[in-house]
Amino acid sequence: MSDLKWWQTSVFYQIYPRSFADGNGDGIGDLKGIIQKLDYLADLGIDAIWLSPHFPSPNWDWGYDISDYTKVAPEYGTLEEFKTFLHEAHARHIRVILDLVLNHTSDQHPWFIESESSRDNAKADWYVWVDKPPNNWQSCFDGDAWTYVPERDQYYYHYFMKQQPDLNWHNPEVKQAMWDVVRFWLDLGVDGYRLDAISTIFEDPNLTPHEVPLNLAGLRRLSELAQSPEEIRQVGEYWVDMFKYQLAQPGLHDLMKELRAVINEYDGDRLLVAEDEDIAYMGNGEDELHLVFNFPLLKVGSITPALIQLNQKERLERLDALPKRGWPCNTLGNHDNSRIHTHFGDKIYDAQIARLNAALMFTLRGTPFLYYGEEIGMTDLIITDPTRLRDTMATWYYDALVNDLKIDPAEAALRAGEMTRDKNRTPMQWTSGPNGGFSSENIETWLPVHPNHAQGINARDEAKNPASLLNYYKRLLRLRRSTPALVEGEYTALEVATGEYFAFLRTTNMQTLLVVLNYSNQRHSLEMAVSGFKTARTLFSSLERSKAEERLTNLTVGPFEALIAELQA
Ligand code: GLC
């Protein structure tokens, strides 16, 4: 391929280590399990792994509360096993990026233990301390953002839960310590980082209070009850207003530049991709981050052709306007969001819609990120027994509903089961056998395995079935690898006669592809006119097509068809 970097041509696959594969039979995923499944990933056809945090953690936020940045969580294995994992992945030409949590540590991290011990220790200023809560700021997970520590007779700030104190990034020692962490894993050979929650790193220096007349639990509840467009608009505004002084504050661009300089000390084009949608974090296109996610597309309730078109227009125009042209990065799911199959389904055509959306990810311009299990069509599992919830933000919300808002416990359980991220973090479904083949029999897995593993939603059964979603993903991944225009081609949206389908071109000097995604249950005659081209040769379809080559003017697409064709003069 052309002079694109590896992270521009790659398809990424997110592994949530706790839920991917349990190699030692304790009900928790681990590195040994991941190593055993590397052949599966190579065969699937992905090029890179994003590994969610694998560091020691008290697990209030399942690894996103880190107590040691340069070790491996004992339940996942050892540093030696990590090295083996990295080596084995690289041996299969699979790169590995890690999760880098900059905003906060665990409250069990030695830095915080020292910091909270007195007002005059060496790390006294490593976190954000105040004498009195200066405002009404909320933590986005568990209510008040300021928590009292008797040893200092002071409060510390936490944007996330109280077990996740925010680091004071104005302190140069904090930076140096964290850049050392960054170098530690790069020295071992990892290929880059996914940056966690960067927009939370700095706070409004004036500590301006928010003006929303509610606290976090109240706002969550109001959001659930909102029905009319006006109510929905109002809660949307409240969410923005509640956190606007705690997010995206000055200082971030300089910090990202510094981090980029650290990354640039290394060879091999190591990658920085932010958990953020703001293209501004790409700086001038080469001095901050390499990628930010196209979250606006992930956030919509359902994907429609009009939405895709608008989304692409806005994103690509902004990326193109950077002094050094920016590269897009698309995803529809991760460990914080409802699973793609559930989120975007309409409960009638879920399977068809999932196939269209997969084709969308692999045909849009940009680097796709997949979330483990989407390739086999895993769905959300609503846990209605509050004692089985593992996501602290959900157990906190359940308690707030029952105790503070006096909501009936059965309803509270349902609401917590719906809002929790547990539903989209259940163990990977490898087989139809006990525990879905994730763990040995008679073990209680850390989260329940979705019962639909026994109804064919599992990797082994799907591997055997040529018509399965898994084989559909494999076909698309293979096509992407062998079709340069799908990776490097320019994108041009086409005018179409109805809003029910979406059509665009991907073009290089050598090749012009037509992609048509029909988001309706109707057949459509396309009546396409693309100047310079007469016929379309099918490279891929989600349906059986009777002819391999057709005149453009005669082209039709079937219900929910995803069609990729090469245009010919
Ligand atoms: C990010 C992570 C999320 C975590 C939070 C706090 O949003 O994706 O899982 O809870 O940061 O680290």
XYZ file of C-alpha atoms and ligand atoms in Angstrom:
581
model
C 0.000 0.000 0.000
C 0.947 3.662 -0.234
C 2.867 5.581 2.394
C 0.224 5.219 5.068
C 1.281 4.423 8.626
C 0.462 1.061 10.179
C -2.268 2.582 12.350
C -3.985 3.976 9.273
C -4.183 0.624 7.531
C -4.973 -1.424 10.655
C -8.222 -2.741 12.058
C -8.148 -2.610 15.864
C -9.860 -5.010 18.249
C -10.515 -3.996 21.852
C -9.901 -6.637 24.480
C -11.399 -6.124 27.914
C -9.033 -8.503 29.701
C -11.377 -9.530 32.480
C -13.912 -10.807 29.992
C -11.983 -12.221 27.071
C -10.647 -15.643 27.985
C -9.975 -17.311 31.319
C -6.756 -19.291 30.997
C -6.474 -20.464 34.618
C -10.073 -21.307 35.450
C -10.831 -18.736 38.141
C -13.745 -17.081 36.372
C -11.696 -14.035 35.372
C -10.079 -13.447 32.003
C -6.288 -13.231 31.936
C -3.194 -12.915 29.755
C -2.808 -16.663 29.454
C -6.321 -16.806 28.016
C -5.599 -13.970 25.596
C -2.413 -15.690 24.394
C -4.419 -18.851 23.706
C -6.814 -16.840 21.562
C -4.265 -14.981 19.462
C -4.679 -17.483 16.644
C -8.403 -16.784 16.671
C -7.659 -13.065 16.292
C -5.106 -13.642 13.553
C -7.605 -15.819 11.719
C -10.325 -13.193 12.186
C -8.000 -10.803 10.375
C -7.485 -7.916 12.777
C -4.172 -6.059 12.836
C -3.954 -4.550 16.299
C -5.245 -4.967 19.829
C -6.262 -2.249 22.238
C -5.901 -3.854 25.647
C -8.034 -2.233 28.348
C -6.117 -1.745 31.640
C -4.154 -4.787 32.762
C -2.497 -3.074 35.753
C -2.955 -3.835 39.460
C -6.164 -2.241 40.644
C -8.559 -2.472 43.585
C -11.146 -2.708 40.787
C -13.642 -0.140 41.923
C -13.649 0.747 38.253
C -12.305 -2.558 36.898
C -8.787 -1.494 36.098
C -9.452 2.191 35.457
C -8.379 2.831 39.065
C -4.712 1.901 38.872
C -2.583 1.247 41.950
C 0.659 0.435 40.093
C 1.285 1.589 36.540
C 4.277 -0.617 35.833
C 3.027 -4.020 36.932
C 0.452 -6.530 35.784
C -2.664 -7.214 37.867
C -2.034 -10.541 39.632
C -5.364 -11.906 38.436
C -4.221 -11.304 34.839
C -0.734 -12.756 35.189
C 2.835 -11.532 35.479
C 5.053 -9.102 33.631
C 6.748 -12.129 32.040
C 3.382 -13.282 30.727
C 2.725 -9.802 29.424
C 6.034 -9.936 27.534
C 5.061 -13.320 26.125
C 1.701 -11.938 25.070
C 3.358 -8.988 23.329
C 5.898 -11.238 21.649
C 3.276 -13.717 20.486
C 1.028 -10.945 19.194
C 3.898 -9.359 17.280
C 4.872 -12.765 15.901
C 1.420 -12.847 14.321
C 1.835 -9.277 12.999
C -0.654 -7.992 15.539
C 0.321 -4.738 17.255
C -0.682 -3.899 20.797
C -1.682 -0.587 22.323
C -2.341 -0.155 26.028
C -4.751 1.945 28.004
C -3.190 5.001 29.611
C -5.165 6.534 32.464
C -3.717 9.989 33.076
C -6.429 11.874 34.925
C -6.511 9.861 38.133
C -4.968 6.977 40.018
C -6.516 4.597 42.488
C -6.799 5.889 46.041
C -4.650 2.839 46.860
C -1.786 4.005 44.658
C 1.308 4.721 46.821
C 1.338 8.275 45.442
C -2.099 8.956 46.875
C -1.470 7.078 50.112
C 1.485 9.365 50.691
C -0.326 12.467 49.511
C -3.286 11.962 51.822
C -1.120 11.176 54.859
C -0.305 14.805 55.732
C -0.201 18.292 54.316
C 3.567 18.406 54.064
C 4.741 15.100 52.594
C 6.742 14.904 49.365
C 3.585 14.174 47.329
C 1.316 16.585 49.214
C 0.652 18.518 46.013
C 0.302 15.575 43.618
C -3.497 15.583 43.836
C -6.073 18.375 43.924
C -6.556 19.394 47.572
C -8.744 22.132 49.047
C -9.641 23.172 52.585
C -13.394 23.276 51.959
C -15.473 22.085 48.978
C -15.321 25.255 46.882
C -18.370 24.464 44.765
C -21.190 22.025 43.982
C -19.279 19.967 41.412
C -20.383 16.394 40.949
C -18.432 13.256 40.238
C -19.856 11.663 37.115
C -19.983 8.290 38.909
C -20.962 8.804 42.523
C -22.266 12.200 43.553
C -20.082 14.817 45.262
C -16.759 15.490 43.576
C -14.995 16.460 46.832
C -14.140 13.875 49.470
C -12.900 14.581 52.983
C -9.659 13.170 54.433
C -9.278 13.573 58.223
C -5.451 13.219 58.168
C -5.209 16.460 56.211
C -8.503 17.961 57.318
C -8.925 18.678 53.625
C -10.895 17.517 50.612
C -9.612 16.025 47.365
C -11.211 16.301 43.967
C -12.363 13.340 41.863
C -14.156 13.609 38.542
C -14.838 9.871 38.668
C -15.562 7.932 41.845
C -13.972 8.758 45.171
C -11.604 5.823 44.778
C -10.200 7.642 41.698
C -8.568 10.873 42.952
C -7.581 13.327 40.198
C -3.866 13.941 39.806
C -2.659 17.536 39.891
C -1.291 17.910 36.381
C -0.049 21.433 37.148
C 2.677 19.782 39.196
C 5.727 19.031 36.986
C 6.655 16.030 39.155
C 3.361 14.363 38.276
C 4.144 14.779 34.605
C 7.601 13.351 34.935
C 6.338 10.360 36.889
C 3.674 9.658 34.293
C 6.006 10.129 31.329
C 8.250 7.535 32.979
C 5.279 5.170 32.976
C 4.690 5.916 29.308
C 8.326 5.093 28.525
C 8.273 1.929 30.619
C 5.808 0.134 28.336
C 7.168 1.685 25.139
C 10.584 0.334 26.131
C 9.006 -3.106 26.332
C 7.820 -2.672 22.762
C 4.142 -1.729 22.938
C 2.884 0.118 19.904
C 1.092 3.014 21.563
C -1.711 4.055 23.834
C -5.393 4.696 23.999
C -5.695 7.730 26.261
C -8.416 7.495 28.844
C -10.733 10.442 29.504
C -8.248 13.183 28.588
C -10.849 15.938 28.753
C -11.083 15.448 32.541
C -7.400 16.229 33.238
C -7.768 19.955 34.034
C -10.481 21.847 35.901
C -11.756 25.401 35.582
C -9.177 27.489 37.495
C -11.974 29.696 38.883
C -13.812 26.626 40.217
C -17.087 28.084 38.913
C -20.127 26.269 40.349
C -22.550 24.633 37.928
C -26.100 25.962 37.798
C -28.093 22.791 37.317
C -30.783 22.554 40.022
C -30.086 18.857 40.639
C -27.399 16.489 41.849
C -26.114 13.487 39.879
C -28.733 10.976 41.002
C -31.507 13.493 40.441
C -30.280 14.211 36.936
C -29.965 10.523 36.070
C -33.493 9.941 37.257
C -34.812 12.939 35.346
C -33.098 11.623 32.211
C -34.909 8.300 32.562
C -38.255 10.018 32.953
C -37.801 12.538 30.147
C -40.211 11.826 27.283
C -41.208 14.885 25.293
C -38.647 16.428 22.937
C -38.549 19.466 25.234
C -37.794 17.305 28.293
C -35.131 15.402 26.401
C -33.566 18.653 25.221
C -33.612 20.015 28.757
C -31.852 17.010 30.322
C -29.287 17.046 27.503
C -28.545 20.652 28.363
C -28.340 19.834 32.075
C -25.753 17.096 31.437
C -23.555 19.531 29.543
C -24.021 22.307 32.098
C -23.406 20.103 35.110
C -19.893 19.168 33.968
C -18.837 22.048 31.752
C -16.380 23.506 34.294
C -14.794 20.115 34.866
C -14.167 19.146 31.232
C -12.011 20.335 28.310
C -10.308 23.106 30.263
C -7.193 25.058 29.173
C -3.843 23.292 29.360
C -4.695 20.127 27.487
C -3.157 21.005 24.157
C 0.207 21.811 25.690
C 0.061 18.589 27.653
C -0.772 16.522 24.582
C 2.148 18.132 22.758
C 4.464 17.122 25.578
C 3.166 13.582 25.485
C 3.589 13.463 21.719
C 7.201 14.516 22.158
C 7.729 11.573 24.523
C 6.187 9.193 21.987
C 8.344 10.664 19.243
C 11.482 9.606 21.118
C 10.637 6.098 19.909
C 10.879 4.516 16.508
C 8.136 2.670 14.727
C 5.361 5.245 14.659
C 3.886 4.530 18.067
C 0.272 5.613 18.272
C -1.779 7.910 20.515
C -5.543 7.653 20.181
C -7.746 9.612 22.560
C -11.000 8.677 24.140
C -12.371 11.930 22.812
C -14.153 13.098 19.705
C -12.642 16.568 19.541
C -10.460 16.894 16.442
C -8.717 19.850 18.118
C -6.676 17.257 20.078
C -4.925 16.381 16.844
C -3.284 19.808 17.031
C -1.874 20.826 13.661
C -2.181 17.226 12.503
C 1.222 16.103 13.686
C 2.023 17.708 17.019
C -0.653 16.279 19.370
C -2.586 13.012 18.995
C -2.672 10.777 15.935
C -6.343 9.865 16.248
C -9.547 10.753 18.047
C -12.668 8.624 17.853
C -15.718 9.470 15.792
C -17.960 9.253 18.866
C -20.777 11.365 17.394
C -21.655 8.351 15.240
C -21.510 5.941 18.183
C -23.753 8.199 20.244
C -26.749 8.300 17.918
C -29.762 6.173 18.828
C -30.042 4.555 15.429
C -27.912 4.860 12.340
C -29.615 6.297 9.296
C -28.193 7.216 5.889
C -28.855 10.916 6.524
C -26.979 10.781 9.817
C -23.984 9.007 8.338
C -23.805 11.479 5.519
C -23.912 14.487 7.815
C -21.475 12.903 10.249
C -18.961 12.159 7.506
C -19.278 15.589 5.974
C -18.607 17.309 9.296
C -15.776 15.051 10.444
C -13.931 14.783 7.149
C -14.104 18.499 6.464
C -12.539 19.255 9.838
C -9.856 16.596 9.438
C -9.054 17.833 5.952
C -8.721 21.390 7.240
C -5.834 20.560 9.610
C -2.469 21.868 8.383
C -1.343 18.222 8.168
C -4.411 16.322 7.017
C -5.996 14.263 9.812
C -7.006 10.611 9.630
C -10.477 9.426 10.756
C -11.140 6.719 13.317
C -14.526 5.011 13.543
C -16.109 2.796 16.137
C -19.588 1.787 17.191
C -18.951 0.147 20.532
C -16.645 -0.211 23.498
C -16.667 -1.249 27.168
C -18.590 1.884 28.183
C -21.469 1.552 25.740
C -24.321 -0.731 24.906
C -23.295 -3.498 22.500
C -23.654 -2.651 18.818
C -26.151 -5.427 18.170
C -28.453 -4.155 20.910
C -27.811 -0.434 20.668
C -28.457 -0.045 16.958
C -30.961 -2.854 16.462
C -34.668 -2.170 15.982
C -35.686 -5.507 17.587
C -36.951 -6.810 14.213
C -34.018 -6.580 11.864
C -31.189 -6.590 14.432
C -29.154 -9.188 12.544
C -29.407 -7.338 9.236
C -28.632 -3.984 10.812
C -25.572 -5.433 12.557
C -24.267 -6.565 9.171
C -24.847 -3.184 7.610
C -23.074 -1.449 10.470
C -20.097 -3.794 10.222
C -19.871 -3.030 6.513
C -20.081 0.656 7.376
C -17.108 0.407 9.752
C -14.975 -1.417 7.192
C -15.827 0.820 4.235
C -15.772 4.349 5.677
C -12.481 6.160 5.354
C -10.503 5.726 8.575
C -9.250 3.238 11.113
C -11.972 0.961 12.538
C -12.015 -0.145 16.173
C -14.019 -3.282 16.978
C -15.126 -4.359 20.443
C -14.602 -7.987 21.454
C -17.660 -10.125 20.729
C -19.229 -7.815 18.189
C -17.966 -10.157 15.469
C -20.169 -12.952 16.821
C -23.146 -10.692 17.513
C -22.985 -10.618 21.300
C -25.829 -8.626 22.826
C -26.346 -6.735 26.073
C -27.280 -8.787 29.114
C -29.553 -6.919 31.496
C -28.702 -8.035 35.011
C -31.770 -7.581 37.191
C -30.272 -8.988 40.386
C -28.491 -6.033 42.004
C -26.179 -8.387 43.906
C -24.725 -9.531 40.558
C -23.839 -5.999 39.440
C -20.106 -5.288 39.369
C -20.066 -1.765 37.968
C -19.745 0.592 40.946
C -21.590 3.386 39.201
C -24.593 1.078 38.919
C -24.579 -0.154 42.510
C -24.188 3.472 43.618
C -27.166 4.457 41.460
C -29.268 1.559 42.716
C -28.623 2.653 46.312
C -29.362 6.293 45.493
C -32.654 5.346 43.824
C -33.808 3.161 46.701
C -32.492 5.165 49.647
C -32.565 8.783 48.515
C -35.230 8.884 45.849
C -37.424 6.194 47.490
C -37.916 4.287 44.222
C -39.331 0.774 44.437
C -36.378 -1.692 44.608
C -37.634 -3.773 41.676
C -37.775 -0.735 39.442
C -34.447 0.505 40.789
C -32.889 -2.864 39.912
C -34.156 -2.633 36.365
C -32.920 0.947 35.948
C -29.506 0.018 37.347
C -29.368 -3.047 35.094
C -30.081 -0.870 32.085
C -27.650 1.937 32.874
C -24.748 -0.246 33.973
C -21.806 -1.032 31.746
C -21.859 -4.601 33.058
C -24.402 -5.424 30.386
C -21.854 -4.959 27.623
C -18.866 -6.486 29.466
C -20.042 -10.083 29.883
C -17.588 -12.885 29.077
C -16.697 -13.636 25.475
C -18.761 -16.516 24.150
C -16.391 -19.099 22.717
C -18.615 -22.199 22.629
C -22.148 -23.389 23.390
C -20.801 -25.320 26.390
C -20.768 -24.451 30.098
C -19.832 -20.821 30.750
C -19.732 -20.299 27.012
C -16.267 -21.829 26.955
C -14.929 -18.662 28.625
C -14.152 -20.447 31.870
C -14.242 -24.000 33.098
C -17.477 -25.621 34.198
C -18.872 -25.020 37.715
C -17.028 -21.750 38.113
C -18.868 -18.538 38.815
C -17.572 -16.130 36.195
C -16.977 -12.529 37.313
C -20.021 -11.431 35.314
C -22.642 -13.901 34.137
C -22.214 -15.360 30.658
C -25.063 -14.398 28.342
C -27.357 -17.441 28.000
C -27.581 -16.924 24.251
C -24.143 -18.541 23.936
C -26.122 -21.802 23.951
C -28.298 -20.632 21.043
C -25.525 -20.330 18.530
C -24.075 -16.946 19.537
C -20.543 -18.253 20.050
C -17.292 -18.372 18.143
C -17.067 -22.138 17.652
C -20.547 -22.662 16.186
C -20.244 -19.595 14.027
C -16.866 -20.632 12.681
C -18.541 -23.751 11.268
C -21.424 -21.910 9.674
C -20.504 -20.134 6.423
C -23.518 -17.820 6.790
C -22.638 -16.700 10.321
C -21.860 -13.162 11.408
C -18.340 -14.275 12.308
C -17.677 -15.457 8.769
C -19.242 -12.285 7.442
C -16.723 -10.240 9.485
C -13.896 -12.445 8.251
C -14.933 -11.963 4.647
C -15.067 -8.196 5.090
C -11.702 -8.126 6.834
C -10.122 -10.193 4.086
C -11.622 -7.954 1.421
C -10.324 -4.858 3.201
C -6.807 -6.244 3.266
C -6.833 -7.038 -0.421
C -8.611 -3.903 -1.639
C -6.409 -0.796 -1.309
C -9.221 1.635 -2.129
C -11.096 0.514 0.999
C -8.185 1.682 3.098
C -6.611 4.590 1.309
C -9.331 5.678 -1.117
C -10.875 9.118 -0.997
C -14.490 9.206 0.105
C -17.253 10.860 -1.907
C -20.883 10.667 -0.866
C -23.312 10.149 -3.765
C -26.667 11.825 -4.220
C -29.389 9.197 -3.919
C -33.097 9.205 -4.643
C -34.308 8.181 -1.177
C -33.097 8.463 2.383
C -33.437 4.704 2.823
C -30.015 3.825 1.550
C -26.606 5.376 1.519
C -24.071 5.304 -1.288
C -20.515 6.520 -1.599
C -17.355 6.050 -3.614
C -13.876 5.151 -2.412
C -11.357 6.157 -5.009
C -7.656 5.807 -5.685
C -5.785 6.376 -8.919
C -6.102 2.672 -9.641
C -9.565 1.805 -8.417
C -13.053 3.196 -7.836
C -15.352 1.378 -5.452
C -19.046 1.897 -5.022
C -20.453 1.138 -1.565
C -24.211 0.950 -1.078
C -25.741 0.329 2.332
C -29.488 -0.177 2.235
C -30.889 0.568 5.683
C -34.435 -0.443 4.645
C -36.398 -3.628 4.081
C -37.196 -2.519 0.505
C -35.417 -3.333 -2.737
C -34.171 -0.204 -4.492
C -33.219 0.485 -8.105
C -30.241 2.730 -7.858
C -30.236 4.416 -11.260
C -26.665 5.396 -10.566
C -24.734 7.742 -12.782
C -21.053 7.987 -11.969
C -19.258 9.830 -14.701
C -16.665 7.751 -16.519
C -18.087 4.395 -15.390
C -20.555 1.991 -16.975
C -20.503 -1.242 -15.028
C -20.173 -2.464 -11.458
C -18.422 -5.708 -10.564
C -19.503 -7.088 -7.191
C -16.658 -7.580 -4.719
C -18.839 -8.187 -1.706
C -22.479 -8.428 -0.773
C -24.352 -9.357 2.376
C -26.910 -11.085 0.116
C -26.628 -13.512 -2.782
C -26.421 -11.549 -6.023
C -27.469 -13.168 -9.256
C -24.925 -11.403 -11.456
C -21.288 -10.676 -10.761
C -21.253 -7.719 -13.115
C -24.041 -5.295 -13.974
C -24.584 -2.062 -15.799
C -24.610 0.792 -13.312
C -27.941 2.015 -14.607
C -29.531 -1.376 -13.902
C -28.108 -1.831 -10.451
C -30.492 -2.736 -7.629
C -29.914 -3.466 -3.936
C -31.982 -5.886 -1.911
C -33.464 -5.322 1.549
C -30.710 -4.440 4.054
C -28.045 -5.247 1.520
C -24.472 -4.082 1.958
C -22.890 -3.985 -1.486
C -19.292 -3.225 -2.410
C -18.587 -3.113 -6.130
C -15.695 -2.074 -8.312
C -16.670 0.362 -11.057
C -15.453 -0.120 -14.583
C -15.443 2.136 -17.607
C -13.014 6.142 30.652
C -13.112 4.637 30.579
C -14.135 4.187 31.566
C -13.675 4.588 32.936
C -13.402 6.082 33.007
C -12.619 6.432 34.218
O -14.187 6.755 30.266
O -13.399 4.238 29.278
O -14.362 2.815 31.518
O -14.654 4.249 33.875
O -12.632 6.533 31.922
O -11.295 5.979 34.091
